[in-house]
């Protein structure tokens, strides 16, 4: 500690007024350079024909007009179907598992909790390598070999549209189930036992207790899980990439973000890529607004 | 009634056994495949059976020899990026979090709202202008290019801010009476108090960087600069199937994390559920 000489430097170091501004400085810089500027740049580039990285020509709404093509609508459709599937799974499975993990019924709770959580540690790429082989297209792929043994025809998982969505959903839900289960579990653990006791005295059975006590109490966390799932669904990229890393035959695995990636880095069309980015931004904003509006003050503080 | 309960208990237990098998199966599958002879993979496909003839532990040696140690380079890149990102992220985010949570100042609420907005907007939307920016800054294909845009992590800022908010504010005045500078106050008093928050955020940031894929895929252009995820993904190729490298490589990428998790589960669960992380 230096002595308390009142040089101008030490006055700064002791200034209670100035300190918070210095503390938040890294955020302010990062926000301006790596967030606000790129957001504006996305809008600006979406109105340009980008010739090479730093030269572009303004073309008005041309890029947006070009979004009216089959590939873009396929990407929109794929992302939406994928997100809906994920929402269905994440609405039912995590809370169900958490309820059992929180009850006296189940033995080896800690073991099961850890095991179900483990996939969250694994990168989508590493897990995807395993899933690629499990759902291999040839008849020696793991699932196909079972199908063949049962007398069926091997399925070309990566070639069909529906099977393509299926293998992405199964990979993502495999990874994300545990983490969402823990969210639900931590919410369940905050419900006081008294609520259940008094309900029992009033003659409510287990199912009624679940519907009238548990569900309302965990509603905020379920909304949180759903919002997270929807946003993660629309920003999905890696789950598709790990199956179709080079091309997307029949637009399989072509999600919105993959379409941005393909346009920008394979077709060198940053203008169209940015226009898709703006559309994605609008989708995300609408989802967030619905969440904020529909559920009032709900934010992460309620967890 | 008793009987019915017991049947239900058994059913629930069976359900959990099934789910546990389902959650572990791909990992076991990956591991069994990684210690098998590659020709066995091609002729009989992937299965969980393994015999003395098909066992081939040498696959792991091959992994480290692959392309004159390319995998080792990828591993080191991921490791160093993770360390630098985590340390940098912890320092910067905790400073900002303390700045917002520990002081009253003009613009405090605006800054906090901006943090929330950044948390809501996925990076995928700004990936193209960021790529352009990084290229113009001359840090494409470097560690700096991967780390710099995301080292100030808003999820971590939010978490630290919440944590500071929950601390009693007397410590600040006490520290000032003792002649601490404002930074000294942070380092000597606040940081020790925030230890649990640092633990959780350390896991969050480290896992985020270790498993991140899209951004390093875009920034890292040359083979020897790839991270583990990008490197392993680059092996996926229908023509020259490098299955053993892919399988062993994936196992080695997972194993360190798995061991750390088994030693320190609570920490991991607290860290990873604090931000809804997605790699």
Short mmCIF file of C-alpha atoms in Angstrom, two decimals, chain A residues 15-303:
data_model
loop_
_atom_site.label_atom_id
_atom_site.label_comp_id
_atom_site.label_asym_id
_atom_site.label_seq_id
_atom_site.Cartn_x
_atom_site.Cartn_y
_atom_site.Cartn_z
CA UNK A 15 -12.04 8.40 -5.88
CA UNK A 16 -15.31 6.75 -5.07
CA UNK A 17 -16.96 8.67 -7.90
CA UNK A 18 -14.54 7.66 -10.60
CA UNK A 19 -13.97 4.03 -9.55
CA UNK A 20 -17.18 2.49 -10.95
CA UNK A 21 -16.54 4.06 -14.35
CA UNK A 22 -13.06 2.53 -14.44
CA UNK A 23 -14.46 -0.82 -13.37
CA UNK A 24 -17.06 -0.93 -16.11
CA UNK A 25 -14.64 0.35 -18.76
CA UNK A 26 -13.84 -3.15 -20.17
CA UNK A 27 -17.53 -3.73 -20.76
CA UNK A 28 -18.07 -0.35 -22.38
CA UNK A 29 -15.17 -0.91 -24.79
CA UNK A 30 -16.19 -4.48 -25.59
CA UNK A 31 -19.82 -3.43 -26.02
CA UNK A 32 -18.98 -0.68 -28.49
CA UNK A 33 -16.36 -2.55 -30.50
CA UNK A 34 -17.64 -6.13 -30.46
CA UNK A 35 -21.38 -5.67 -30.15
CA UNK A 36 -22.88 -2.29 -31.08
CA UNK A 37 -20.62 -1.73 -34.07
CA UNK A 38 -21.12 -5.26 -35.52
CA UNK A 39 -24.89 -4.95 -35.08
CA UNK A 40 -24.91 -1.72 -37.08
CA UNK A 41 -22.53 -3.27 -39.59
CA UNK A 42 -24.93 -6.23 -40.03
CA UNK A 43 -27.69 -3.82 -40.99
CA UNK A 44 -25.39 -1.83 -43.23
CA UNK A 45 -23.99 -4.90 -45.01
CA UNK A 46 -27.46 -6.31 -45.52
CA UNK A 47 -28.13 -3.40 -47.89
CA UNK A 48 -24.91 -3.88 -49.81
CA UNK A 49 -23.50 -6.10 -52.45
CA UNK A 50 -20.24 -6.93 -50.69
CA UNK A 51 -17.60 -7.34 -53.37
CA UNK A 52 -14.69 -8.04 -51.13
CA UNK A 53 -14.44 -7.59 -47.39
CA UNK A 54 -14.11 -3.80 -47.32
CA UNK A 55 -15.74 -2.69 -50.54
CA UNK A 56 -19.43 -2.87 -51.10
CA UNK A 57 -22.08 -1.18 -53.19
CA UNK A 58 -25.43 -0.18 -51.75
CA UNK A 59 -28.20 -2.05 -53.50
CA UNK A 60 -31.20 -1.13 -51.40
CA UNK A 61 -33.47 -4.01 -50.47
CA UNK A 62 -32.12 -6.35 -53.12
CA UNK A 63 -30.60 -8.79 -50.61
CA UNK A 64 -33.91 -8.99 -48.77
CA UNK A 65 -35.72 -9.62 -52.04
CA UNK A 66 -33.29 -12.47 -52.71
CA UNK A 67 -34.39 -14.11 -49.44
CA UNK A 68 -37.51 -15.13 -51.32
CA UNK A 69 -35.95 -18.42 -52.39
CA UNK A 70 -36.59 -22.06 -51.60
CA UNK A 71 -33.36 -22.61 -49.68
CA UNK A 72 -34.04 -19.81 -47.23
CA UNK A 73 -37.56 -21.04 -46.56
CA UNK A 74 -36.21 -24.56 -46.10
CA UNK A 75 -33.71 -23.21 -43.58
CA UNK A 76 -36.48 -21.33 -41.78
CA UNK A 77 -38.62 -24.46 -41.79
CA UNK A 78 -35.83 -26.73 -40.58
CA UNK A 79 -34.92 -24.40 -37.71
CA UNK A 80 -38.57 -24.06 -36.73
CA UNK A 81 -39.38 -27.78 -36.80
CA UNK A 82 -36.17 -28.54 -34.93
CA UNK A 83 -37.01 -25.91 -32.31
CA UNK A 84 -40.57 -27.22 -31.90
CA UNK A 85 -39.30 -30.78 -31.38
CA UNK A 86 -36.79 -29.55 -28.80
CA UNK A 87 -39.50 -27.54 -27.01
CA UNK A 88 -41.77 -30.61 -26.79
CA UNK A 89 -38.98 -32.70 -25.28
CA UNK A 90 -37.72 -30.02 -22.91
CA UNK A 91 -41.23 -29.21 -21.75
CA UNK A 92 -41.88 -32.77 -20.59
CA UNK A 93 -38.68 -34.66 -19.83
CA UNK A 94 -36.60 -32.41 -17.54
CA UNK A 95 -39.43 -31.57 -15.16
CA UNK A 96 -40.61 -35.20 -15.02
CA UNK A 97 -37.13 -36.46 -14.21
CA UNK A 98 -36.62 -33.67 -11.67
CA UNK A 99 -39.88 -34.50 -9.87
CA UNK A 100 -38.77 -38.11 -9.41
CA UNK A 101 -35.26 -37.06 -8.41
CA UNK A 102 -36.81 -34.82 -5.79
CA UNK A 103 -39.18 -37.49 -4.43
CA UNK A 104 -38.52 -40.15 -1.83
CA UNK A 105 -39.45 -42.80 -4.37
CA UNK A 106 -36.14 -43.04 -6.19
CA UNK A 107 -32.98 -44.75 -4.98
CA UNK A 108 -29.44 -43.79 -6.07
CA UNK A 109 -30.54 -40.21 -6.72
CA UNK A 110 -27.06 -38.69 -6.79
CA UNK A 111 -25.83 -41.33 -9.19
CA UNK A 112 -28.67 -40.74 -11.63
CA UNK A 113 -28.37 -36.98 -11.37
CA UNK A 114 -24.66 -37.11 -12.26
CA UNK A 115 -25.10 -39.58 -15.09
CA UNK A 116 -27.89 -37.59 -16.73
CA UNK A 117 -25.80 -34.43 -16.38
CA UNK A 118 -22.60 -35.86 -17.91
CA UNK A 119 -23.56 -35.27 -21.61
CA UNK A 120 -23.61 -31.52 -20.91
CA UNK A 121 -19.82 -31.72 -20.53
CA UNK A 122 -19.28 -33.17 -23.97
CA UNK A 123 -18.81 -30.90 -26.97
CA UNK A 124 -21.40 -31.22 -29.73
CA UNK A 125 -18.61 -32.26 -32.09
CA UNK A 126 -17.35 -35.15 -29.94
CA UNK A 127 -20.88 -36.33 -29.22
CA UNK A 128 -21.75 -35.87 -32.89
CA UNK A 129 -18.93 -38.24 -33.91
CA UNK A 130 -20.58 -40.93 -31.79
CA UNK A 131 -24.06 -40.17 -33.14
CA UNK A 132 -22.81 -40.18 -36.72
CA UNK A 133 -21.63 -43.75 -36.23
CA UNK A 134 -24.71 -44.84 -34.29
CA UNK A 135 -26.88 -43.49 -37.10
CA UNK A 136 -24.55 -44.52 -39.92
CA UNK A 137 -26.15 -44.72 -43.36
CA UNK A 138 -24.82 -48.16 -44.30
CA UNK A 139 -26.29 -51.38 -42.97
CA UNK A 140 -23.37 -51.79 -40.56
CA UNK A 141 -24.27 -48.55 -38.77
CA UNK A 142 -25.34 -49.41 -35.23
CA UNK A 143 -29.06 -48.65 -35.45
CA UNK A 144 -29.27 -49.92 -39.02
CA UNK A 145 -27.61 -53.21 -38.05
CA UNK A 146 -30.38 -53.71 -35.48
CA UNK A 147 -33.04 -52.81 -38.05
CA UNK A 148 -31.52 -55.27 -40.52
CA UNK A 149 -31.45 -58.00 -37.87
CA UNK A 150 -35.12 -57.38 -37.21
CA UNK A 151 -35.76 -57.81 -40.90
CA UNK A 152 -36.16 -54.18 -41.92
CA UNK A 153 -34.51 -52.06 -44.55
CA UNK A 154 -31.53 -49.93 -43.47
CA UNK A 155 -32.38 -46.24 -43.22
CA UNK A 156 -30.31 -43.50 -44.88
CA UNK A 157 -30.50 -41.19 -41.88
CA UNK A 158 -28.60 -38.26 -43.35
CA UNK A 159 -30.42 -38.38 -46.68
CA UNK A 160 -34.03 -38.06 -45.59
CA UNK A 161 -35.48 -34.77 -44.34
CA UNK A 162 -37.43 -36.18 -41.40
CA UNK A 163 -34.65 -38.55 -40.35
CA UNK A 164 -32.23 -35.63 -40.70
CA UNK A 165 -34.24 -33.58 -38.21
CA UNK A 166 -34.54 -36.63 -35.98
CA UNK A 167 -30.79 -37.22 -35.68
CA UNK A 168 -30.18 -33.53 -34.90
CA UNK A 169 -32.90 -33.47 -32.25
CA UNK A 170 -31.68 -36.65 -30.63
CA UNK A 171 -28.12 -35.31 -30.43
CA UNK A 172 -29.17 -31.95 -28.99
CA UNK A 173 -31.71 -33.33 -26.53
CA UNK A 174 -29.18 -35.93 -25.39
CA UNK A 175 -26.80 -33.11 -24.47
CA UNK A 176 -29.24 -30.60 -23.03
CA UNK A 177 -31.64 -32.73 -21.03
CA UNK A 178 -29.45 -32.96 -17.93
CA UNK A 179 -28.78 -29.28 -17.60
CA UNK A 180 -32.47 -28.42 -17.89
CA UNK A 181 -33.28 -31.15 -15.39
CA UNK A 182 -30.94 -29.49 -12.89
CA UNK A 183 -32.71 -26.14 -13.40
CA UNK A 184 -36.04 -27.78 -12.64
CA UNK A 185 -34.59 -29.69 -9.70
CA UNK A 186 -33.20 -26.55 -8.08
CA UNK A 187 -36.61 -24.89 -8.46
CA UNK A 188 -38.36 -27.89 -6.90
CA UNK A 189 -36.03 -27.86 -3.94
CA UNK A 190 -37.08 -24.33 -3.03
CA UNK A 191 -40.75 -25.29 -2.59
CA UNK A 192 -41.45 -25.57 1.12
CA UNK A 193 -42.62 -28.93 2.43
CA UNK A 194 -45.37 -27.16 4.40
CA UNK A 195 -47.29 -26.49 1.21
CA UNK A 196 -47.50 -30.20 0.50
CA UNK A 197 -48.31 -31.06 4.12
CA UNK A 198 -51.25 -28.71 4.27
CA UNK A 199 -52.46 -29.95 0.89
CA UNK A 200 -52.29 -33.50 2.17
CA UNK A 201 -54.36 -32.53 5.20
CA UNK A 202 -56.95 -31.06 2.86
CA UNK A 203 -57.10 -34.46 1.17
CA UNK A 204 -55.25 -33.69 -2.06
CA UNK A 205 -53.70 -36.73 -3.71
CA UNK A 206 -50.21 -36.79 -5.23
CA UNK A 207 -51.42 -35.91 -8.70
CA UNK A 208 -53.47 -32.97 -7.47
CA UNK A 209 -50.49 -31.79 -5.45
CA UNK A 210 -48.39 -31.91 -8.58
CA UNK A 211 -50.91 -29.92 -10.63
CA UNK A 212 -51.87 -27.32 -8.03
CA UNK A 213 -48.62 -26.84 -6.09
CA UNK A 214 -45.62 -28.06 -8.07
CA UNK A 215 -46.55 -26.71 -11.49
CA UNK A 216 -47.36 -23.13 -10.38
CA UNK A 217 -44.22 -23.03 -8.22
CA UNK A 218 -41.90 -24.13 -11.00
CA UNK A 219 -43.61 -22.12 -13.71
CA UNK A 220 -40.90 -19.43 -13.85
CA UNK A 221 -38.13 -21.97 -14.31
CA UNK A 222 -40.08 -23.83 -16.99
CA UNK A 223 -40.54 -20.56 -18.85
CA UNK A 224 -36.81 -19.94 -18.52
CA UNK A 225 -36.00 -23.40 -19.87
CA UNK A 226 -38.40 -22.90 -22.78
CA UNK A 227 -37.01 -19.49 -23.73
CA UNK A 228 -33.49 -20.90 -23.61
CA UNK A 229 -34.56 -23.87 -25.73
CA UNK A 230 -36.25 -21.69 -28.35
CA UNK A 231 -33.30 -19.32 -28.66
CA UNK A 232 -30.80 -22.18 -28.74
CA UNK A 233 -33.01 -23.85 -31.34
CA UNK A 234 -32.96 -20.87 -33.70
CA UNK A 235 -29.22 -20.31 -33.29
CA UNK A 236 -28.40 -23.98 -33.85
CA UNK A 237 -25.45 -24.61 -36.13
CA UNK A 238 -23.09 -27.26 -34.80
CA UNK A 239 -25.61 -30.12 -34.56
CA UNK A 240 -26.23 -29.75 -38.28
CA UNK A 241 -22.59 -29.18 -39.17
CA UNK A 242 -21.38 -32.36 -37.51
CA UNK A 243 -23.66 -34.46 -39.73
CA UNK A 244 -23.39 -32.45 -42.95
CA UNK A 245 -20.03 -30.74 -42.77
CA UNK A 246 -19.51 -30.09 -46.44
CA UNK A 247 -22.75 -29.86 -48.33
CA UNK A 248 -26.40 -30.03 -47.40
CA UNK A 249 -27.99 -32.51 -49.85
CA UNK A 250 -31.65 -31.63 -50.26
CA UNK A 251 -31.10 -28.80 -47.74
CA UNK A 252 -30.77 -31.36 -44.95
CA UNK A 253 -29.30 -29.79 -41.85
CA UNK A 254 -29.54 -26.36 -43.46
CA UNK A 255 -30.59 -24.19 -40.52
CA UNK A 256 -30.79 -20.41 -40.51
CA UNK A 257 -27.30 -20.01 -39.08
CA UNK A 258 -25.91 -22.63 -41.45
CA UNK A 259 -27.41 -20.66 -44.33
CA UNK A 260 -25.60 -17.54 -43.08
CA UNK A 261 -22.38 -19.55 -42.87
CA UNK A 262 -22.76 -21.10 -46.33
CA UNK A 263 -23.58 -17.79 -48.01
CA UNK A 264 -20.72 -15.91 -46.37
CA UNK A 265 -17.94 -18.48 -46.32
CA UNK A 266 -18.75 -20.79 -49.22
CA UNK A 267 -20.54 -18.50 -51.67
CA UNK A 268 -18.69 -15.36 -50.53
CA UNK A 269 -21.97 -13.48 -50.35
CA UNK A 270 -21.73 -11.42 -47.17
CA UNK A 271 -24.62 -9.17 -48.17
CA UNK A 272 -27.16 -11.96 -48.32
CA UNK A 273 -25.61 -13.51 -45.19
CA UNK A 274 -26.14 -10.25 -43.31
CA UNK A 275 -29.74 -9.98 -44.50
CA UNK A 276 -30.38 -13.46 -43.04
CA UNK A 277 -28.66 -12.27 -39.85
CA UNK A 278 -31.11 -9.37 -39.59
CA UNK A 279 -34.05 -11.77 -40.02
CA UNK A 280 -32.63 -13.99 -37.27
CA UNK A 281 -32.21 -10.93 -35.04
CA UNK A 282 -35.89 -10.09 -35.55
CA UNK A 283 -36.94 -13.65 -34.69
CA UNK A 284 -34.87 -13.60 -31.49
CA UNK A 285 -36.19 -10.15 -30.52
CA UNK A 286 -39.79 -11.27 -30.98
CA UNK A 287 -39.19 -14.35 -28.81
CA UNK A 288 -37.60 -12.22 -26.09
CA UNK A 289 -40.38 -9.64 -26.23
CA UNK A 290 -43.06 -12.32 -25.91
CA UNK A 291 -41.24 -13.74 -22.93
CA UNK A 292 -40.76 -10.36 -21.23
CA UNK A 293 -44.27 -9.15 -21.95
CA UNK A 294 -46.12 -12.35 -21.17
CA UNK A 295 -44.43 -12.94 -17.88
CA UNK A 296 -43.86 -9.46 -16.62
CA UNK A 297 -40.94 -9.06 -14.31
CA UNK A 298 -39.61 -12.55 -14.85
CA UNK A 299 -35.88 -12.61 -15.31
CA UNK A 300 -32.97 -14.70 -14.15
CA UNK A 301 -33.19 -13.23 -10.64
CA UNK A 302 -36.20 -15.41 -9.97
CA UNK A 303 -34.21 -18.57 -10.31
#
